[in-house]
Every structure is written in C-alpha cells, then in structure tokens.
Coordinates of C-alpha atoms and ligand atoms in Angstrom, one line a residue:
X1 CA 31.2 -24.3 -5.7
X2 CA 27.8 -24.4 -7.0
X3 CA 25.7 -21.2 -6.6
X4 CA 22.0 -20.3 -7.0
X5 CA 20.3 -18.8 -9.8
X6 CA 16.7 -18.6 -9.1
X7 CA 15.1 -15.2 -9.9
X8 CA 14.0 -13.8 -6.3
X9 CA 11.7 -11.2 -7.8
X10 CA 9.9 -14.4 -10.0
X11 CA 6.7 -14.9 -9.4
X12 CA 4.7 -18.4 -10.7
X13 CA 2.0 -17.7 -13.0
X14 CA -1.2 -16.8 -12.3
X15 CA -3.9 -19.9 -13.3
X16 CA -5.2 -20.6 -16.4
X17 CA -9.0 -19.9 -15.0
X18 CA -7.8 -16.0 -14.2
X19 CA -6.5 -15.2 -17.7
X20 CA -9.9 -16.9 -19.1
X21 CA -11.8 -15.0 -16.5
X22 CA -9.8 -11.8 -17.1
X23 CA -10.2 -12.3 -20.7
X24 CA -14.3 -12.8 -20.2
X25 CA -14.0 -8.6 -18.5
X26 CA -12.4 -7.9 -21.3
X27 CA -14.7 -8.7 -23.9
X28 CA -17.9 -6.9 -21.9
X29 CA -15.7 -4.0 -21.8
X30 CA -17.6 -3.0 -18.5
X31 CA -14.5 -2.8 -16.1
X32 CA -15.4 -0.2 -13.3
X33 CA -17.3 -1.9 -10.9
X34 CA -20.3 0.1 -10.7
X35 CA -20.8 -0.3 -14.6
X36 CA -23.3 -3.7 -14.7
X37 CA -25.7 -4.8 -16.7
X38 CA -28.9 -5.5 -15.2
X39 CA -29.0 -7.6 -12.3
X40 CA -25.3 -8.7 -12.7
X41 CA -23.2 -9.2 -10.0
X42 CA -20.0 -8.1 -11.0
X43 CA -16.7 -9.6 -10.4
X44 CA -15.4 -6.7 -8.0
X45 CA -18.9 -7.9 -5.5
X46 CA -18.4 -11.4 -6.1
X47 CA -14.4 -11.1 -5.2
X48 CA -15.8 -9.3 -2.0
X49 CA -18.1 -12.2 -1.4
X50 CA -15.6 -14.6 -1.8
X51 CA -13.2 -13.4 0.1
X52 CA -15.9 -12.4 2.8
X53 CA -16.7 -16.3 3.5
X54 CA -13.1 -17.4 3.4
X55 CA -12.0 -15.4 5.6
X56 CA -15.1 -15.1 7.9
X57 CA -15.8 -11.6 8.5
X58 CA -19.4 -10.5 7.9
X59 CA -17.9 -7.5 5.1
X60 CA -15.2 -6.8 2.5
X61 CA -14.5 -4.0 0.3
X62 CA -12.0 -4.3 -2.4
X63 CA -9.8 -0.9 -3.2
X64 CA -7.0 -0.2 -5.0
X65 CA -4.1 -1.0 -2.8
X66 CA -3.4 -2.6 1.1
X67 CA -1.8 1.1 1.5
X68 CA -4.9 2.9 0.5
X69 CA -6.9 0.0 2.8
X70 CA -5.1 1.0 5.8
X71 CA -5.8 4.9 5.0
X72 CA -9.7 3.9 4.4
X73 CA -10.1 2.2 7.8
X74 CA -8.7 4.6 9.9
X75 CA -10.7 7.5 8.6
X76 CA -13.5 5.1 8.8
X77 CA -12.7 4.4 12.3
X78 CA -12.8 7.9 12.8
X79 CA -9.3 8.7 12.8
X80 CA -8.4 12.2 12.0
X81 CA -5.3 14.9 12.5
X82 CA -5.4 15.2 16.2
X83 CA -5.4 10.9 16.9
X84 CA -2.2 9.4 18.2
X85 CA -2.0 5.9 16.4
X86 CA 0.4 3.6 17.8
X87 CA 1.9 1.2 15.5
X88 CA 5.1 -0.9 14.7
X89 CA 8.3 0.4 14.7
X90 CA 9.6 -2.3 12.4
X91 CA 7.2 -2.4 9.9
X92 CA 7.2 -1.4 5.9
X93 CA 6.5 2.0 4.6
X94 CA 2.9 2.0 3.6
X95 CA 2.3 1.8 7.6
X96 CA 3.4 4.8 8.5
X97 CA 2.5 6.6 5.0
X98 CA -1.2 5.5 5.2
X99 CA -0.9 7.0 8.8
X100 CA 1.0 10.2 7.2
X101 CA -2.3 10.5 4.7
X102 CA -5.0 11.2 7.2
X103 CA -2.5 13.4 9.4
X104 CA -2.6 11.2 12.6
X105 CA 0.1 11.1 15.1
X106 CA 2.0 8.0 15.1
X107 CA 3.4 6.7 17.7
X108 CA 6.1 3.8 17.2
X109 CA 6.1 0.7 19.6
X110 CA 9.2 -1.3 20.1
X111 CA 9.9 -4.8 18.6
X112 CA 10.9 -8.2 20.6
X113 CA 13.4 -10.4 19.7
X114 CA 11.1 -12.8 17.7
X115 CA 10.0 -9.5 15.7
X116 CA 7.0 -8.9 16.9
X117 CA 5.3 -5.9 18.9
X118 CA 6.9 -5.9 22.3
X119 CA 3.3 -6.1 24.4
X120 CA 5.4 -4.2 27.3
X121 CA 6.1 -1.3 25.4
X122 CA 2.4 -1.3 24.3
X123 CA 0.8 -1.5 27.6
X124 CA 3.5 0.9 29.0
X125 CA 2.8 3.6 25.6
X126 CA -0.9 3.2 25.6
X127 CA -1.2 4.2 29.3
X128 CA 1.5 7.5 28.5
X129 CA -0.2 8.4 25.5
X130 CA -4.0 7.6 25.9
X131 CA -4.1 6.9 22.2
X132 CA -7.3 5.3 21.2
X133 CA -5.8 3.0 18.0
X134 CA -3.6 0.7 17.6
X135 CA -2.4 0.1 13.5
X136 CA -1.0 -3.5 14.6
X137 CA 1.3 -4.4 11.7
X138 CA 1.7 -8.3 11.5
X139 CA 5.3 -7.6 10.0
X140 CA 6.6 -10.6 8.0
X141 CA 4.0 -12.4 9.0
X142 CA 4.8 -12.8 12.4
X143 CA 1.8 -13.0 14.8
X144 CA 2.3 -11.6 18.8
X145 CA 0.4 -13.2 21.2
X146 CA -3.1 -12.0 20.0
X147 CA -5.1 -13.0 23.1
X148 CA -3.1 -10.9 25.3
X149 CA -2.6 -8.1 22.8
X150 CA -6.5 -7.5 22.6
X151 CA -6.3 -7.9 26.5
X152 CA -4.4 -4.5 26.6
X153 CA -6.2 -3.1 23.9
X154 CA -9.9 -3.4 25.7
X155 CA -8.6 -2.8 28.5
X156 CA -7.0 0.7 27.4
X157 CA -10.2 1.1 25.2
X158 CA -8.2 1.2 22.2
X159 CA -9.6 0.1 18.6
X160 CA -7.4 -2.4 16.9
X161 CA -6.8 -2.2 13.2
X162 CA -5.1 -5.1 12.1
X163 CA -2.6 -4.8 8.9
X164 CA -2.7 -8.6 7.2
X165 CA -0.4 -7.6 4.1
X166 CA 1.9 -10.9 5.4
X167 CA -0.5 -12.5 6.9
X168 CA -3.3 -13.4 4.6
X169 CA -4.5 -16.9 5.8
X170 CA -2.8 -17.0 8.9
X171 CA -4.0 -17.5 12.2
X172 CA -3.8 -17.6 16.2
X173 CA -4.9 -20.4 18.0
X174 CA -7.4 -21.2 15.0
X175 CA -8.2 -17.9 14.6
X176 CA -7.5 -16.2 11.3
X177 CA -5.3 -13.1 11.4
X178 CA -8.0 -10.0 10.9
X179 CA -10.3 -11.3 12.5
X180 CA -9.2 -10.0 16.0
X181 CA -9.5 -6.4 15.6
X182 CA -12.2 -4.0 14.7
X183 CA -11.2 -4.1 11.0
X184 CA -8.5 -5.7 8.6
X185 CA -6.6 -4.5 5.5
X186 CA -4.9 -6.9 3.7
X187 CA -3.1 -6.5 0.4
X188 CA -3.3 -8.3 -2.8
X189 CA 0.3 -6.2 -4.5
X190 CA 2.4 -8.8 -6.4
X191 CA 4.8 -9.6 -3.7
X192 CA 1.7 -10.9 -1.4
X193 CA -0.3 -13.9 -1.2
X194 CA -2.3 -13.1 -3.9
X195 CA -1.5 -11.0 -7.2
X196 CA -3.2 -8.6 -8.8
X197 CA -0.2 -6.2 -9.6
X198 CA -1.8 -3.7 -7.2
X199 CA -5.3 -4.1 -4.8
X200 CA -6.2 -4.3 -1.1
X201 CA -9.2 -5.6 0.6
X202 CA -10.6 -4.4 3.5
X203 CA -13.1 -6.7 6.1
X204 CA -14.9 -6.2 9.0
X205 CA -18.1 -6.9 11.1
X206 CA -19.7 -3.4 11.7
X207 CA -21.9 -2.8 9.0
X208 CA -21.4 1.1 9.7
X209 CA -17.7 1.1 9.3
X210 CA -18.4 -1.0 6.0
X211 CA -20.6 2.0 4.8
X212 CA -18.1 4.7 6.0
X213 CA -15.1 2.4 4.0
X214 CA -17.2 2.0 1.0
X215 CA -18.4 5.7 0.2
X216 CA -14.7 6.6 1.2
X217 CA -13.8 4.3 -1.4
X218 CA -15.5 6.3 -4.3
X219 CA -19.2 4.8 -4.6
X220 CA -20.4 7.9 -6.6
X221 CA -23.5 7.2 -4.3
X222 CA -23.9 4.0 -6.4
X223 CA -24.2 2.0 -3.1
X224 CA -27.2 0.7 -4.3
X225 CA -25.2 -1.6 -7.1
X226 CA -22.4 -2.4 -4.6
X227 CA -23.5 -5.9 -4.5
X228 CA -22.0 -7.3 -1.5
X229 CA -22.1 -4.2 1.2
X230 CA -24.7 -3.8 4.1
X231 CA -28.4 -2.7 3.5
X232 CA -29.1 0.3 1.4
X233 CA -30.6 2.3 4.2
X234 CA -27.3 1.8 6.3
X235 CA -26.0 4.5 4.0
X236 CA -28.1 7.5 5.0
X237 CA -25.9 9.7 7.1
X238 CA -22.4 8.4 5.8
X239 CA -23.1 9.2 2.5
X240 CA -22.5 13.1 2.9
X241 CA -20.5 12.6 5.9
X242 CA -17.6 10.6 3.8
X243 CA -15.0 12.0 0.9
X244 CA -14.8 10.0 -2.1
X245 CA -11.1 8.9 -1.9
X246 CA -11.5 7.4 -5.3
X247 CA -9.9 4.2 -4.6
X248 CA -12.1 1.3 -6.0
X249 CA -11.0 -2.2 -7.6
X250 CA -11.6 -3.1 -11.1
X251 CA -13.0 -5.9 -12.5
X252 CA -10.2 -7.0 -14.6
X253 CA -8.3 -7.1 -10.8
X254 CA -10.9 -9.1 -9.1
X255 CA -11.4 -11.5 -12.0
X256 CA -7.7 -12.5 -11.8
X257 CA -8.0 -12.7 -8.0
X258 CA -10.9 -14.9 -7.7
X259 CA -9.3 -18.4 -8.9
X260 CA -6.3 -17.5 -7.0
X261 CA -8.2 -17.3 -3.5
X262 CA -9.3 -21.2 -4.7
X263 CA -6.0 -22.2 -4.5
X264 CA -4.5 -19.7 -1.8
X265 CA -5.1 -22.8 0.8
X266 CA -2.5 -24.9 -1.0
X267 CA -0.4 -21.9 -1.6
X268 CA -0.2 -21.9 2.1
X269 CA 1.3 -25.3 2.3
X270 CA 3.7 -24.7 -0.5
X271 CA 5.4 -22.0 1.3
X272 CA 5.5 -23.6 4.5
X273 CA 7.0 -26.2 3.2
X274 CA 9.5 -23.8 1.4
X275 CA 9.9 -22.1 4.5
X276 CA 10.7 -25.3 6.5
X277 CA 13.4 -26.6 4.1
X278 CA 15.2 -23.2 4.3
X279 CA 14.5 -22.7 8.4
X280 CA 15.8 -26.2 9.1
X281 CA 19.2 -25.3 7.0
X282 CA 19.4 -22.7 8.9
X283 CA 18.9 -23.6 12.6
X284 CA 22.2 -25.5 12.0
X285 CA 24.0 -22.6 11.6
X286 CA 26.0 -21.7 15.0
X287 CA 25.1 -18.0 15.4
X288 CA 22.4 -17.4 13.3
X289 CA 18.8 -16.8 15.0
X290 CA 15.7 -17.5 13.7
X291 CA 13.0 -16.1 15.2
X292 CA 10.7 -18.5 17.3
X293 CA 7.2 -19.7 16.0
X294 CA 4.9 -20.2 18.8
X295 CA 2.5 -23.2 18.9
X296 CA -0.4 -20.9 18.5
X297 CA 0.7 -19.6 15.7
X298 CA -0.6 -21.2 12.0
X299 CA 2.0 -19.5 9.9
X300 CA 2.0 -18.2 6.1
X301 CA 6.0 -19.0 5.5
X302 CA 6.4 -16.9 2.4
X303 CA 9.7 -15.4 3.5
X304 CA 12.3 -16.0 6.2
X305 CA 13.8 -13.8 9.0
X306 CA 16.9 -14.3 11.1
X307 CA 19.3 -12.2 12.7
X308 CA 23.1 -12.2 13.3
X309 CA 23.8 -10.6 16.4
X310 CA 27.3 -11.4 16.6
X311 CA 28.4 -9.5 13.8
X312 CA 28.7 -5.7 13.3
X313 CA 27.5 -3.7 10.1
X314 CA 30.8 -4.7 8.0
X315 CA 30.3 -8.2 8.8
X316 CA 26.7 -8.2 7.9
X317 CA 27.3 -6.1 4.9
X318 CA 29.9 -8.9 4.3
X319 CA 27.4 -11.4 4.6
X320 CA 25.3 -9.8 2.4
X321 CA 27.6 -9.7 -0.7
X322 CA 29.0 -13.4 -0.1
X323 CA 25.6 -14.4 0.0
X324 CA 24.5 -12.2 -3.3
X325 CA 28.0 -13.5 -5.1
X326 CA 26.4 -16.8 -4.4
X327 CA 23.0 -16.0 -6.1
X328 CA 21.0 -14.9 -2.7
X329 CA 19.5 -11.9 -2.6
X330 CA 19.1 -11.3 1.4
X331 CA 17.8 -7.8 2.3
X332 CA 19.5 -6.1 5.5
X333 CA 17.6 -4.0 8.0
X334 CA 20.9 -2.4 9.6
X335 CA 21.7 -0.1 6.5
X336 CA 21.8 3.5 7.0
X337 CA 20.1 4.3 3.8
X338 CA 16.5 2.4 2.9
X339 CA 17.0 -0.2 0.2
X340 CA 14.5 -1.6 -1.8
X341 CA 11.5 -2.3 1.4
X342 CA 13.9 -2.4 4.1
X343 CA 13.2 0.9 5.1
X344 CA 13.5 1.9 9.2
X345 CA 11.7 4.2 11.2
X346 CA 15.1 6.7 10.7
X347 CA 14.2 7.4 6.9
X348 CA 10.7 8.8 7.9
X349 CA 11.3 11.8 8.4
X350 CA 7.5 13.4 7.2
X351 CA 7.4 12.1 11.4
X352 CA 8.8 12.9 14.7
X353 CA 12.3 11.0 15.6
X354 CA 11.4 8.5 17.7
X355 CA 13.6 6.6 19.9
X356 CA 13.5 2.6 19.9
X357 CA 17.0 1.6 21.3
X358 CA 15.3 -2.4 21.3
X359 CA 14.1 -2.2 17.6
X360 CA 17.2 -0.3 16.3
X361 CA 19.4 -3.3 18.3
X362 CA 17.4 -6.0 16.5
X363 CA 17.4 -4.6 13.0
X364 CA 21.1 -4.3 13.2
X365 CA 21.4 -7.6 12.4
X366 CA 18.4 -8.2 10.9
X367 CA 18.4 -10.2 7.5
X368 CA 14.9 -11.0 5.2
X369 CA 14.4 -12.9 2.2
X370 CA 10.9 -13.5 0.2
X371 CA 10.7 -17.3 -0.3
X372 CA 9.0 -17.4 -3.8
X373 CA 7.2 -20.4 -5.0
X374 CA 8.8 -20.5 -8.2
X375 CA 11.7 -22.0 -6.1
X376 CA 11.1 -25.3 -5.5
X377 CA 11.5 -26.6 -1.9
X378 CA 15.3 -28.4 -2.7
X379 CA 16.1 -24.7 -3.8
X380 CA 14.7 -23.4 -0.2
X381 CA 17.4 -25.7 1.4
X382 CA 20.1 -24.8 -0.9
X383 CA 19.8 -21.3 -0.4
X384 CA 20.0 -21.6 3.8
X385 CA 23.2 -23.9 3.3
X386 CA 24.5 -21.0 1.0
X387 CA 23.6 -18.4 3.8
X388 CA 24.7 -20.4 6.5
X389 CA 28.5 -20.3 4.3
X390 CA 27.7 -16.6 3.9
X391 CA 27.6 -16.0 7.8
X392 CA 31.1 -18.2 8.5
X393 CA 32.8 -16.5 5.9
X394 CA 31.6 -12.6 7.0
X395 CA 32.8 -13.8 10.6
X396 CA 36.0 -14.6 9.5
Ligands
PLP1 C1 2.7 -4.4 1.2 C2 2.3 -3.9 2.5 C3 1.2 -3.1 2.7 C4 0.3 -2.6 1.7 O1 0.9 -2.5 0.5 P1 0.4 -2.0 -0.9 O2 1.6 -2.0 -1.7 O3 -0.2 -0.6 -0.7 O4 -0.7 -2.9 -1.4 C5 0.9 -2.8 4.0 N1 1.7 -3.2 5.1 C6 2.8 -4.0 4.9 C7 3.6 -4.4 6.1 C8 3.2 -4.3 3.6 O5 4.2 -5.1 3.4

C-alpha cells in the first residue's frame, strides 16, 4: 500500500527575477514606500500599477495584509459601529475579525450546498435587517451567481465589498472576481495565489474611496509621492477626515510580488489542472460530493472541497485519520473545536450566536484540502484515489 508524502504546507519557490528584484531593494536600503529618490517610482506604486491593469479596476492600494484590506474598505465605505454587515457564514476568520475591528454588526448568511452564499437567505436578511453592506466572501474560491447577487444587492441599495483572498484571477461569465462590487480586497499571505509571506491589495473604481483607503492606510500626508493613487487635490477633505491605520506595504514585499503576478496566468492553469486530476478521482467515489462548478464560472482550483453527508462526526473523524495515516492532510469543518483555518461561526464568540441550521448541516461533513503546486498533477490524482479509500474504510 503505497502512501503519499508530499509536504501540504510546501510551497514552490518564488522566481529567480523576485530574489534579484528583492535583492535590488535591498541594496538602496529605501524600503518604506514613501522613502524615494527623486522622481522614482517605487516598487510598492509600480506593484499597484501592475496589479491595477491586470486586474482592470481603475485603483489599487497595497497594505500589509488581505485582513487589514477588508478593515480598510469598510471604514472607507463608511462603515462604522452602528452598520449591520452581512457576510458568509462559512468563511475564514479574518472575515469576521476585520468586521470585529471597525465594531460593525455582522450578520451571517447561510451557505448552499455547492458552498456558496445562499442568495435566498440574502434577499430574505437584507429585507429583515436593512443593512447597507454586504462583505461577500468568495470562500474557497467558489463564485455564486454574481449577476443575480448584485441584482439583490441594487436592488436593496446595499454596497458590495467583495473578499477575493481565493479568488485572485477568477471570474464570472468573463468577468474577474472584484470587479463586481464597489471595492475588492484580495490577499497576497503565503497560502494565496501570490506570496509575499504577508500583504493585501485593495482595488476599486471610485477615486474617493481610493483616497479614503490610502490615508487610512498610513500616507503620513505623503499622498503626493503615492505614485499610482488619484489626483492630488482628490485628497483635500479625506486627509483629516481619515485615521492613519498604519498598514502600508514595503518595497522588499512588492518587489517579490511583481514577477509573480507575470506568471500568476499560468499558475492559474497549473492548479486547474491539479484540481482536475484530483476532482476526477474523486467524482468516482460513491458518496462523496463535490461541489458543482457552474459554466459561468472560470475557476482558480488551488484547493478542493467535498462533503460526505452520509457519515456522522466519528466517521468523518475516521476518515480523516485513514486519510492522514496515508499521507493526506484533509481539514474537517464539523470539529467542535477550530483547527488550524477551519474555524466556524460557533468559535466567534467576540459576536452574537447566530443560528444557520443549513451551514452547520453542510459543514458537518465538510472536508478541504489546499492543492499546492509543488505536487505535481499525478500526485493530485493519487491523493483523491487515497481519499476515496479513506471514505470506504470510515463507512465501514
Ligand atoms: C486569507 C484570507 C483573508 C485575508 O487574509 P490575511 O491573512 O489577512 O492576508 C481574507 N479572507 C479569506 C477568506 C482568507 O482566506
């Protein structure tokens, strides 16, 4: 019986070009963004450029973390203690802490079967609740039906701001993920699509929320120098009406991030085709649900959902040590205690107990695995026939 023995926590190294241009920061010496020589461009503005035209949005604004992204565009948004901000229940635990850090109300919407936001229980909250905001999580990298989503939201006048931390290059019907909502935070932490250790980037349209989100992000009123933000006189009223949150990238970050966004196009295809090999293995399981992926929906595959309704907690737990005696490190959403990410709305307690009966029954069962691309694509397909060996033997 042969087992796995990939490293699930390996990444692949970043490229050659972003330890030379890391390296090139180093030498100047001048790592904070603002310090520039004269009439340099600094890596920090030209990551925000870059990233800008990729992803087509008229702004970005690099910080230090997708968490402190998130907290940056709902105060920037307007956001403050007395907002209700409705948001996934099955999400990750920056979510609802960057909700937690500007003291907004949030209000958990339930979860479909394909693990996306049920629009139902959207529609039917946002008329309850009146809440003006929507923190739309694209959890795992699954993508809801975006068209009607935004329906619901104009039509409940609700601002959308769109979480992209698994969804960085994906899109709806053509459309890339962030680019539906009134602003996107995306997150460049080493388990993302890009890896910078730590960093988030934040893009939008409105030139006003781009001033708000940059003095928020600690400009020290060097706006001026930012590079790549909106015109100088944009920043007139904002500039005393915003905190300095102190949460600006580096320019050792964005000089390791810049080469990677050239090849983050083929990194897309790598993982789908990881995802793919371990999906198909998979889907021959008898009893083991993977969660649909609509036509619409141009997916980033770098990790892999399915649930196992049939089988209680000690069969799932089973599963989960058959499959990690094998060498697969699955993560279970059913645990009573959070482990590692798989936290659930139940451990955040810093909010009100909600009750999601739907999202509770789907997590139950719920397994997750990253799909690295250090494994190769063979591997992907090895490690769904060892999972699909895992389920028969936790049933039996
Ligand atoms: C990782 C992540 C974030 C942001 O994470 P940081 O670690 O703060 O960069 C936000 N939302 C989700 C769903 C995430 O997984």
């Amino acid at each position: 019986m042969r087992n796995f023995t990939g490293n699930f926590t390996q990444q692949t190294a970043l490229p050659e070009a972003s330890i030379t241009a890391v390296n090139a920061v180093l030498a100047t010496g001048r790592l904070h963004r603002y310090n520039l020589a004269e009439g340099e461009v600094g890596e920090v503005a030209q990551l925000e450029i870059d990233y800008r035209d990729w992803q087509g949005s008229a702004y970005c604004l690099a910080v230090t973390s997708g968490g402190q992204a998130l907290q940056i565009a709902m105060r920037a948004c307007g956001i403050s203690t007395d907002d209700v901000v409705l948001t996934n229940a099955f999400t990750l635990a920056p979510v609802p802490g960057a909700i937690a850090a500007v003291g907004a109300q949030p209000l958990l919407v339930e979860t479909d079967e394909n693990l996306r936001i049920d629009l139902d229980d959207l529609k039917q909250k946002a008329i309850q609740s009146r809440a003006r905001y929507l923190l739309l999580s694209h959890m795992r990298g699954h993508l809801c039906d975006m068209d009607r989503l935004m329906h619901i939201c104009d039509e409940h006048g609700i601002t959308v701001i769109e979480d992209c931390a698994h969804t960085m290059g994906a899109m709806w019907n053509g459309k890339r993920s962030g680019n539906f909502g009134h602003v996107a935070c995306f997150s460049t932490q080493t388990y993302k699509h890009m890896n910078s250790g730590e960093g988030g980037l934040l893009t939008t349209n409105d030139p006003q929320l781009m001033v708000r989100a940059t003095i928020l992000s600690g400009s020290y009123m060097l706006y001026d120098r930012h590079g790549a933000g909106p015109d100088v006189a944009d920043f007139y009223d904002a500039r005393l009406d915003m905190p300095n949150l102190s949460a600006r990238m580096d320019a050792v970050r964005a000089a390791m991030l810049r080469p990677q966004l050239a090849v983050l196009n083929a990194n897309i295809d790598a993982w789908n085709a990881r995802y793919a090999a371990c999906a198909g293995a998979l889907a021959k399981v008898d009893g083991l649900h993977l969660p649909e992926r609509p036509k619409a929906e141009q997916m980033v595959g770098s990790s892999i959902q399915f649930r196992a309704p049939s089988l209680d907690a000690k069969e799932c737990r089973a599963l989960l040590a058959m499959a990690g005696a094998r060498g697969v490190e699955l993560k279970w959403f059913g645990a009573h205690e959070p482990v590692g990410f798989t936290s659930t709305h139940g451990s955040w307690r810093y909010m009100p107990n909600q009750s999601l009966p739907r999202t509770d029954a789907i997590m139950a069962s719920l397994f997750d695995m990253r799909l690295p691309l250090s494994f190769a694509v063979h591997e992907c397909q090895f490690i769904g026939e060892l999972i699909g060996d895992a389920f028969r033997g936790a049933k039996s």
